[in-house]
XYZ file of C-alpha atoms in Angstrom:
604
model
C 49.390 -26.556 -20.380
C 51.522 -24.969 -17.806
C 50.046 -23.264 -14.659
C 51.626 -20.396 -12.812
C 51.101 -19.568 -8.935
C 49.871 -16.256 -7.596
C 50.995 -14.326 -4.582
C 48.945 -16.819 -2.254
C 50.235 -19.989 -3.795
C 47.142 -20.881 -5.467
C 47.523 -22.173 -8.980
C 45.805 -20.025 -11.762
C 45.157 -20.586 -15.447
C 47.538 -18.215 -17.710
C 46.063 -15.163 -18.763
C 43.160 -15.356 -16.344
C 42.980 -11.722 -15.935
C 42.385 -11.642 -19.795
C 39.677 -13.994 -19.411
C 37.959 -11.855 -16.804
C 38.295 -9.090 -19.000
C 36.799 -11.087 -21.896
C 33.942 -11.833 -19.601
C 33.267 -8.306 -18.648
C 33.506 -7.070 -22.279
C 30.894 -9.707 -23.380
C 28.622 -8.692 -20.580
C 28.933 -5.086 -21.491
C 28.007 -6.225 -25.056
C 25.002 -7.889 -23.587
C 24.072 -4.934 -21.394
C 23.999 -2.677 -24.397
C 21.721 -5.103 -26.473
C 19.371 -5.249 -23.522
C 19.646 -1.811 -22.910
C 18.728 -0.991 -26.795
C 15.731 -3.499 -26.415
C 14.584 -1.437 -23.379
C 14.741 1.865 -25.237
C 12.838 0.548 -28.157
C 9.988 -0.471 -25.661
C 10.216 2.720 -23.924
C 10.211 4.592 -27.059
C 6.943 2.777 -28.268
C 5.155 3.483 -24.923
C 6.166 7.155 -24.451
C 2.654 8.152 -25.680
C 1.043 5.824 -23.350
C 2.793 7.083 -19.942
C 0.360 10.132 -19.923
C -2.804 11.018 -17.957
C -3.305 10.933 -14.277
C -0.946 9.379 -11.942
C 1.802 8.713 -14.707
C 5.244 9.721 -14.355
C 4.809 12.696 -16.758
C 1.701 13.852 -14.871
C 3.560 13.828 -11.463
C 6.776 15.473 -12.458
C 4.327 18.257 -13.973
C 2.801 18.438 -10.624
C 5.984 18.427 -8.829
C 7.614 21.158 -10.788
C 4.271 23.441 -10.440
C 3.897 22.659 -6.751
C 7.885 23.083 -5.703
C 7.913 26.074 -7.860
C 5.605 28.018 -5.485
C 7.941 27.007 -2.756
C 11.072 28.182 -4.574
C 9.262 31.467 -5.418
C 8.758 32.446 -1.844
C 12.227 31.656 -1.081
C 13.400 33.813 -4.032
C 11.321 36.652 -2.827
C 13.448 36.960 0.558
C 17.037 36.679 -0.838
C 18.475 37.487 2.542
C 16.667 34.607 4.363
C 17.485 32.187 1.208
C 21.393 33.253 1.793
C 21.043 32.342 5.466
C 19.597 28.929 4.713
C 22.294 28.245 2.095
C 24.953 29.304 4.539
C 23.612 26.670 6.924
C 23.849 23.891 4.321
C 27.256 24.937 3.273
C 28.572 24.986 6.705
C 27.218 21.462 7.415
C 29.160 20.525 4.029
C 32.153 21.906 5.511
C 32.049 20.271 8.942
C 31.321 17.147 7.014
C 34.314 17.418 4.880
C 36.586 18.290 7.790
C 35.586 15.366 9.617
C 36.014 13.022 6.625
C 39.495 14.235 6.179
C 40.315 13.681 9.796
C 38.979 10.307 9.491
C 40.965 9.581 6.556
C 44.222 10.373 8.267
C 43.273 7.919 10.941
C 41.290 9.971 13.604
C 38.369 8.827 15.342
C 35.471 11.143 14.454
C 31.741 11.147 15.166
C 29.259 11.275 12.163
C 27.911 14.744 11.422
C 24.489 12.819 10.628
C 22.846 9.441 11.035
C 20.234 7.640 9.199
C 16.779 7.354 10.696
C 16.215 4.292 12.750
C 14.810 1.684 10.335
C 16.181 3.168 7.210
C 17.479 0.054 5.345
C 18.787 1.818 2.390
C 22.298 2.179 4.419
C 22.343 -1.137 6.063
C 25.452 -2.272 4.300
C 28.658 -1.993 6.479
C 30.508 0.116 3.845
C 28.046 2.722 4.504
C 29.727 3.175 7.820
C 33.006 1.602 7.502
C 34.339 3.097 3.932
C 35.344 6.753 4.187
C 34.010 7.467 0.533
C 30.699 5.708 0.943
C 30.117 7.336 4.398
C 30.828 10.815 3.124
C 28.172 10.356 0.244
C 25.682 8.957 2.670
C 26.068 11.934 5.042
C 26.289 14.481 2.337
C 22.679 13.255 1.118
C 21.286 12.944 4.539
C 22.385 16.680 5.093
C 20.821 17.760 1.899
C 17.660 15.989 2.400
C 16.740 17.213 5.778
C 17.805 20.623 4.783
C 15.365 20.695 1.993
C 12.747 19.269 4.007
C 13.115 21.842 6.852
C 13.230 24.793 4.182
C 9.843 23.388 2.553
C 8.274 23.113 6.179
C 9.581 26.516 7.066
C 8.349 28.305 3.845
C 6.259 31.436 4.381
C 3.435 32.614 2.183
C 1.815 29.259 1.118
C -1.232 27.343 2.258
C -1.051 24.243 4.188
C -2.459 22.307 1.328
C 0.479 23.566 -1.111
C 2.958 22.670 1.806
C 1.668 19.223 2.083
C 1.831 18.440 -1.565
C 5.450 19.968 -2.039
C 6.848 17.759 1.051
C 5.042 14.873 -0.806
C 6.790 15.715 -4.114
C 9.924 16.517 -2.501
C 9.887 12.993 -0.711
C 9.484 11.619 -4.232
C 12.544 13.254 -5.382
C 14.724 13.040 -2.477
C 13.966 9.212 -2.147
C 14.934 8.849 -5.900
C 18.136 10.495 -5.612
C 19.565 8.650 -2.686
C 23.107 7.142 -3.484
C 21.857 3.912 -2.775
C 19.873 3.950 -5.845
C 22.806 4.374 -8.309
C 25.333 1.746 -9.474
C 28.540 3.651 -8.741
C 27.470 5.020 -5.226
C 26.036 1.757 -3.700
C 28.554 -0.461 -2.116
C 26.961 -3.707 -2.556
C 26.092 -2.982 -6.258
C 29.779 -2.346 -6.830
C 31.031 -5.354 -5.126
C 28.412 -7.557 -7.198
C 29.362 -5.942 -10.363
C 32.928 -6.737 -9.964
C 32.305 -10.198 -8.597
C 30.002 -11.132 -11.393
C 31.977 -9.415 -14.193
C 29.009 -7.048 -14.760
C 26.444 -9.930 -15.333
C 24.165 -8.631 -12.342
C 23.750 -5.561 -14.797
C 22.895 -7.729 -17.568
C 20.501 -9.740 -15.718
C 18.832 -6.381 -14.377
C 18.349 -5.025 -17.814
C 16.823 -8.085 -18.791
C 14.317 -8.250 -15.951
C 13.659 -4.446 -16.627
C 12.618 -5.423 -20.148
C 10.423 -8.256 -18.819
C 8.698 -5.964 -16.498
C 8.182 -3.344 -19.269
C 6.557 -6.031 -21.679
C 4.345 -7.359 -18.587
C 3.237 -3.771 -17.817
C 0.677 -1.911 -19.477
C 0.887 1.994 -19.682
C 2.566 2.213 -16.660
C 5.832 0.395 -15.552
C 5.075 -2.265 -12.850
C 8.175 -3.089 -11.075
C 8.102 -7.005 -9.834
C 7.944 -6.799 -6.238
C 7.501 -10.749 -5.624
C 7.994 -14.156 -7.690
C 4.865 -13.798 -9.595
C 5.172 -17.674 -10.579
C 5.104 -18.643 -6.927
C 1.288 -18.233 -6.333
C -1.961 -18.801 -7.874
C -5.629 -17.743 -6.499
C -7.281 -20.838 -5.656
C -4.396 -23.082 -5.408
C -2.202 -21.558 -2.622
C -3.908 -18.256 -2.160
C -7.668 -17.748 -1.339
C -8.205 -21.444 -0.371
C -10.548 -21.354 2.543
C -13.262 -23.919 1.444
C -16.479 -22.296 0.496
C -19.040 -21.769 -2.219
C -20.121 -18.887 -4.643
C -24.026 -18.812 -3.869
C -25.028 -15.624 -5.897
C -23.610 -13.317 -8.261
C -24.690 -10.339 -10.523
C -22.914 -7.678 -12.660
C -20.770 -6.279 -9.927
C -20.209 -8.921 -7.351
C -19.877 -12.788 -6.708
C -20.979 -13.654 -2.782
C -19.098 -16.445 -1.065
C -20.511 -18.493 1.789
C -17.558 -20.327 3.479
C -18.012 -23.847 4.719
C -18.072 -24.339 8.353
C -15.008 -25.655 10.415
C -16.940 -26.447 13.622
C -20.012 -28.325 14.517
C -21.568 -25.329 16.104
C -21.645 -21.989 14.944
C -22.773 -18.448 16.077
C -26.420 -17.545 14.947
C -25.714 -14.324 13.470
C -23.285 -14.598 10.280
C -20.692 -12.115 9.371
C -20.760 -10.260 6.121
C -17.656 -8.808 4.979
C -17.512 -5.763 2.508
C -13.840 -5.824 1.079
C -12.437 -2.665 -0.906
C -13.367 -2.592 -4.529
C -9.932 -1.322 -5.308
C -8.147 -4.368 -4.305
C -9.358 -7.950 -4.278
C -10.961 -9.511 -1.336
C -8.280 -12.278 -0.600
C -6.103 -9.788 1.286
C -8.225 -11.513 4.009
C -7.511 -15.015 2.749
C -4.028 -14.986 1.969
C -2.087 -18.265 2.784
C -4.010 -20.282 5.372
C -1.531 -19.309 8.037
C -2.484 -15.592 7.291
C -6.137 -15.728 6.446
C -8.505 -13.799 8.696
C -11.325 -15.609 6.927
C -10.280 -18.986 7.752
C -9.353 -17.910 11.375
C -12.942 -16.492 11.664
C -14.523 -19.651 10.520
C -12.667 -21.543 13.010
C -13.928 -19.305 15.699
C -17.394 -20.561 14.936
C -18.787 -17.681 12.676
C -20.537 -18.324 9.350
C -18.788 -16.042 7.038
C -19.816 -14.366 3.780
C -17.599 -12.334 1.505
C -18.354 -10.069 -1.355
C -15.884 -10.855 -4.250
C -16.022 -7.441 -6.525
C -15.916 -7.682 -10.327
C -12.786 -6.637 -12.049
C -14.780 -4.163 -14.407
C -14.169 -3.169 -17.937
C -15.813 -0.348 -19.896
C -19.097 -2.196 -19.975
C -19.558 -1.191 -16.422
C -18.466 2.375 -16.754
C -21.544 3.955 -15.609
C -21.853 1.497 -12.505
C -21.543 4.128 -9.470
C -21.502 4.321 -5.703
C -25.127 4.041 -5.285
C -25.043 0.702 -7.526
C -22.272 -0.710 -5.234
C -24.513 0.051 -2.271
C -27.624 -1.257 -3.897
C -26.245 -4.260 -5.910
C -23.282 -4.884 -3.693
C -23.895 -4.488 -0.020
C -27.679 -4.530 0.113
C -28.245 -7.212 -2.246
C -25.707 -9.471 -0.463
C -27.329 -8.810 2.862
C -30.749 -9.928 1.415
C -29.231 -13.173 0.148
C -27.593 -13.762 3.308
C -30.985 -13.237 4.973
C -32.918 -15.690 2.579
C -30.007 -18.059 2.693
C -30.019 -18.754 6.472
C -33.573 -17.533 7.103
C -32.812 -14.912 9.730
C -33.013 -11.155 10.237
C -29.932 -9.956 12.133
C -26.579 -10.040 10.272
C -22.876 -8.597 11.605
C -20.981 -6.901 8.941
C -17.443 -5.790 8.383
C -15.831 -3.249 6.074
C -12.205 -2.866 5.274
C -10.686 0.213 3.875
C -13.047 1.853 1.243
C -15.288 -1.118 1.753
C -15.589 0.346 5.137
C -16.397 3.604 3.795
C -19.059 1.867 1.616
C -20.558 -0.004 4.450
C -20.706 3.122 6.672
C -22.782 5.251 3.845
C -24.884 1.959 3.649
C -25.685 1.775 7.470
C -26.640 5.658 7.181
C -28.873 4.891 4.397
C -30.600 1.877 6.303
C -30.782 4.152 9.299
C -32.706 6.924 7.671
C -34.868 4.129 6.114
C -35.533 2.387 9.515
C -33.635 -0.768 8.100
C -32.151 -2.803 11.158
C -30.882 -5.862 9.729
C -27.177 -5.281 10.302
C -26.894 -5.479 14.118
C -23.345 -4.633 14.533
C -20.349 -3.058 12.156
C -16.639 -3.739 12.311
C -14.430 -1.210 10.390
C -10.738 -2.004 9.573
C -8.643 1.122 8.609
C -11.613 2.712 6.952
C -12.174 6.565 6.869
C -15.526 8.316 6.919
C -13.968 11.587 7.594
C -11.400 12.791 5.349
C -9.973 16.080 6.778
C -6.848 14.244 8.083
C -6.631 11.420 5.041
C -2.835 11.888 4.493
C -0.753 11.919 1.390
C -3.724 10.693 -0.778
C -5.155 14.165 -0.531
C -2.270 15.293 -2.855
C -3.966 13.612 -5.828
C -7.410 14.997 -5.504
C -7.330 18.856 -6.424
C -9.521 20.127 -9.354
C -6.905 19.747 -11.904
C -5.678 16.275 -11.240
C -9.451 15.236 -10.850
C -10.571 16.704 -14.314
C -7.655 15.106 -16.081
C -8.323 11.654 -14.398
C -12.003 12.104 -15.240
C -11.411 12.728 -18.698
C -9.215 9.702 -18.846
C -11.639 7.556 -17.231
C -14.515 8.705 -19.561
C -12.235 7.825 -22.590
C -12.139 4.111 -21.504
C -14.820 3.725 -18.873
C -12.690 2.627 -16.105
C -9.543 3.496 -14.254
C -6.938 0.938 -14.839
C -5.529 -0.706 -11.983
C -1.828 0.151 -12.510
C -2.446 3.603 -12.004
C -4.054 3.290 -8.659
C -0.970 0.921 -7.902
C 1.422 3.427 -8.552
C -0.073 5.674 -6.321
C -0.215 3.403 -3.479
C 3.458 2.706 -4.121
C 4.274 6.596 -4.484
C 2.897 6.572 -0.731
C 5.892 4.596 0.461
C 8.585 5.083 -2.332
C 11.563 3.937 0.029
C 9.632 0.578 0.830
C 7.848 -0.131 -2.284
C 9.301 1.220 -5.359
C 13.364 1.775 -4.864
C 14.277 -1.374 -2.731
C 13.048 -3.349 -5.837
C 14.841 -1.009 -8.303
C 17.810 -1.866 -6.514
C 17.250 -5.592 -5.987
C 15.785 -6.436 -9.567
C 17.747 -3.942 -11.849
C 21.064 -3.178 -10.373
C 21.855 -6.268 -8.253
C 20.119 -8.454 -10.933
C 18.353 -10.615 -8.289
C 14.811 -12.217 -8.709
C 12.254 -10.880 -6.095
C 11.638 -13.410 -3.303
C 8.092 -15.009 -3.271
C 5.695 -13.083 -0.754
C 1.977 -13.672 -0.883
C 1.041 -10.066 0.487
C 3.249 -8.681 -2.514
C 1.636 -10.952 -4.948
C -1.813 -9.598 -3.924
C -0.538 -6.109 -4.199
C 0.327 -6.725 -7.953
C -2.896 -8.244 -8.444
C -4.736 -4.827 -9.079
C -8.224 -4.179 -10.213
C -9.847 -1.677 -12.412
C -12.611 0.922 -11.228
C -15.748 1.726 -12.949
C -15.297 5.506 -14.102
C -18.479 6.556 -12.298
C -17.889 4.899 -9.060
C -14.279 6.081 -8.835
C -15.087 9.683 -9.705
C -17.866 9.784 -7.061
C -15.611 8.233 -4.434
C -12.803 10.745 -5.033
C -14.918 14.021 -5.446
C -17.719 13.201 -2.574
C -15.495 11.632 -0.031
C -11.666 13.044 -0.428
C -12.311 16.261 -2.082
C -15.696 17.385 -0.250
C -16.072 15.181 2.634
C -19.647 15.118 2.135
C -20.374 12.014 4.218
C -18.623 13.510 7.461
C -20.331 16.826 6.952
C -23.772 15.424 6.493
C -24.053 16.665 3.137
C -24.460 13.556 1.130
C -27.699 11.749 -0.134
C -27.891 8.362 -1.863
C -30.848 7.475 -3.929
C -32.642 10.600 -2.530
C -32.016 9.753 1.019
C -29.794 11.981 3.310
C -26.967 10.361 5.152
C -26.645 11.240 8.790
C -24.045 9.192 10.455
C -25.188 9.780 13.980
C -28.141 7.724 13.115
C -26.113 4.719 13.122
C -26.696 3.437 16.740
C -25.473 0.188 16.402
C -22.282 -1.313 18.345
C -18.990 -0.558 16.119
C -15.632 -1.923 16.450
C -13.364 0.444 14.673
C -9.647 -0.566 13.964
C -6.855 1.768 12.884
C -3.109 1.097 12.222
C -0.296 3.016 13.730
C 1.811 3.538 10.779
C -1.044 3.482 8.360
C -0.329 5.451 5.207
C -3.619 5.193 3.536
C -5.938 5.601 6.260
C -4.013 7.550 9.028
C -4.974 6.497 12.374
C -5.915 10.012 13.404
C -8.191 10.378 10.434
C -9.970 6.949 11.306
C -10.352 8.159 14.912
C -12.024 11.494 13.980
C -14.268 9.530 11.810
C -15.243 7.030 14.690
C -16.515 9.911 16.820
C -19.190 10.521 13.890
C -21.222 7.327 14.817
C -24.421 7.580 16.780
C -23.554 4.232 19.150
C -21.049 2.720 21.186
C -17.682 2.450 19.594
C -14.536 0.732 20.470
C -11.723 2.249 18.979
C -8.594 0.003 18.695
C -4.993 0.736 17.342
C -3.186 -2.102 15.881
C 0.771 -1.729 15.486
C 2.359 -1.758 11.897
C 0.473 -0.573 8.775
C -2.676 -0.576 6.416
C -1.905 -4.318 5.697
C 0.334 -5.657 8.323
C -1.583 -4.184 11.138
C -4.797 -5.796 9.813
C -3.407 -9.334 8.636
C -1.662 -10.238 11.823
C -2.656 -13.632 13.174
C -2.466 -14.729 16.689
C 0.136 -17.436 16.098
C 2.884 -14.807 14.677
C 3.006 -13.223 18.054
C 3.899 -10.018 16.124
C 3.222 -6.477 16.883
C 0.599 -5.250 19.398
C -2.659 -3.130 19.677
C -3.720 -0.304 21.909
C -7.252 0.146 23.466
C -8.889 2.510 25.852
C -12.105 4.141 26.715
C -13.542 7.036 24.517
C -11.788 10.319 24.456
C -12.317 13.855 23.048
C -8.965 13.638 20.888
C -6.758 11.251 19.343
C -3.893 12.547 21.442
C -5.966 11.995 24.416
C -7.016 8.464 23.606
C -3.333 7.510 22.822
C -2.004 8.845 26.087
C -4.742 6.776 28.226
C -4.286 3.548 25.670
C -3.158 0.269 27.211
C -0.754 -1.762 25.137
C -1.581 -5.436 24.521
C 1.231 -7.592 22.864
C 0.263 -9.619 19.767
C -2.858 -9.768 17.448
C -6.136 -7.750 17.818
C -7.977 -10.584 16.383
C -8.906 -12.399 19.754
C -9.986 -8.993 21.125
C -12.204 -8.634 18.107
C -13.751 -12.128 18.287
C -14.589 -11.487 21.838
C -16.355 -8.521 20.989
C -18.393 -9.907 18.398
C -19.213 -13.022 19.873
C -20.989 -10.967 22.527
C -23.249 -9.681 19.451
C -23.575 -12.884 17.682
C -26.223 -14.830 19.597
C -26.433 -18.309 20.670
C -24.590 -21.291 19.036
C -26.629 -23.253 16.526
C -25.703 -26.235 14.248
C -23.345 -25.536 11.318
C -24.764 -24.367 8.121
C -23.660 -26.077 4.872
C -23.367 -23.630 1.905
C -25.078 -26.288 -0.200
C -28.082 -26.757 1.898
C -29.821 -23.190 1.507
C -32.097 -21.841 -0.972
C -29.190 -20.628 -2.999
C -27.496 -23.252 -4.581
C -23.506 -23.186 -5.417
C -22.614 -21.744 -8.637
C -18.975 -22.794 -8.237
C -16.312 -23.171 -5.639
C -14.617 -20.378 -3.676
C -12.784 -18.284 -4.355
C -14.898 -17.961 -7.553
C -14.270 -16.540 -11.140
C -14.480 -12.750 -10.567
C -11.267 -12.798 -8.364
C -9.448 -14.601 -10.871
C -9.682 -11.987 -13.700
C -6.364 -10.038 -14.038
C -5.696 -6.748 -15.845
């Protein structure tokens, strides 16, 4: 067969253009077939995507809340006209500068993305006049809409907060980076692959839909790259006790001598405990064991409808207090140090108040990691706890006895849609790439269910009514007063925390009656906590107590690296003398199975 030369001199097969066109045609047919399959799955699931925290529910909430904002602006047409004039004026400036740039004149951009906005990192967003125009037009519109909402008169602050939250969801979704024809990387990839990326993306969307339950779970990592007990949660230890709601793990010592007082960790029941025991290089549990602490960890059950009536008091009595009793008997001692992470810290604080009211002094110090006890400044999660949404949520939980983990995962993802939703939509479905293996995101996808009674109590009594901070909460008939907690406290917040905002954590730390060391870690709710010293990442700030978060922040000293050594120094001073290391198999509670146990392996 004869070959021909193209303009560059390279030999090409004849009819190469037709071959490429044929490939594109075949991929379009495949795309249509995959799309039909996806539409079929969506049609079957349409009724399931209802109830609290679903797409339909959030659209309804957004429409209602943003409607309140729109109503105020429509009632003042002169002010609305002025706001619209400012927007159109900025569009005119952008268009004029774009025309000048296309004619070869150097021009300054009208608006720039915020530092760290990775949506527009591709060079074409700046170098190509068309993509740069779309980018700037979007940014002008988004910042105008945000300013308009912030300046709306005649609405209360709660409505304004909700409106800004829902507006952020919409503005993030309509970014030109999220659409195949306005994202330069997607356009290049589509042309280079003859649209095979879109075929692969549609196939991956179909797989995610089939793997999901009632709400789409976008794959954020390679789910086949990790397995609990194999390459995650592998710190050696034994399950020495279990009941209906928890297993208690005692970890094997890594040193010949250990501190006398052990450490009992209370993780959140909303997530699995192995966030504290990821791969060995990131494991806080492994690191603590290597520092000479005898570590015990509660591993909460992944409940089903049979545990629907297990409430907050049960998690205190059968969880924290029962674990404390087992630790005492296992080691034949009285005093124990405790740590609570996130809502595990909220549970621990309520338990400490209960113990203080009853004169129980067995916990001699407490560490709280990004844990709230006051919820007046609890951030965007407050958007989800008004009366209407709680009533809808409770009705759904009453019907099945629990809240499915996918719904709470959807909420947490909505708190950071720019980081946790849309980058994966673009990567997986538009570029057709598989997500990379990442242990933290595997854990994030390994969600748990929550018993109806416990979750309803937590949202209503803490988030909605803030009763613990107000001194209005009672458990098992015992009034709780945080000021009666007079033991030493190490309280960690994270600078960029979107779940337990640093200011909220600081306000709560002021409610305890004893000495509190407040420390602020760099990064967010997870990365700020899981920051091993060997990584040399981020930083932390520390200072003497202050009346306000702003005053504390101004006086705080910055230290580069992990907060872990700072905490260990504090804890070691409260952990007693060194004693021979304790074998988990040598106590009165004989091992039931190896760590990490069976409760943590149950997936939803």
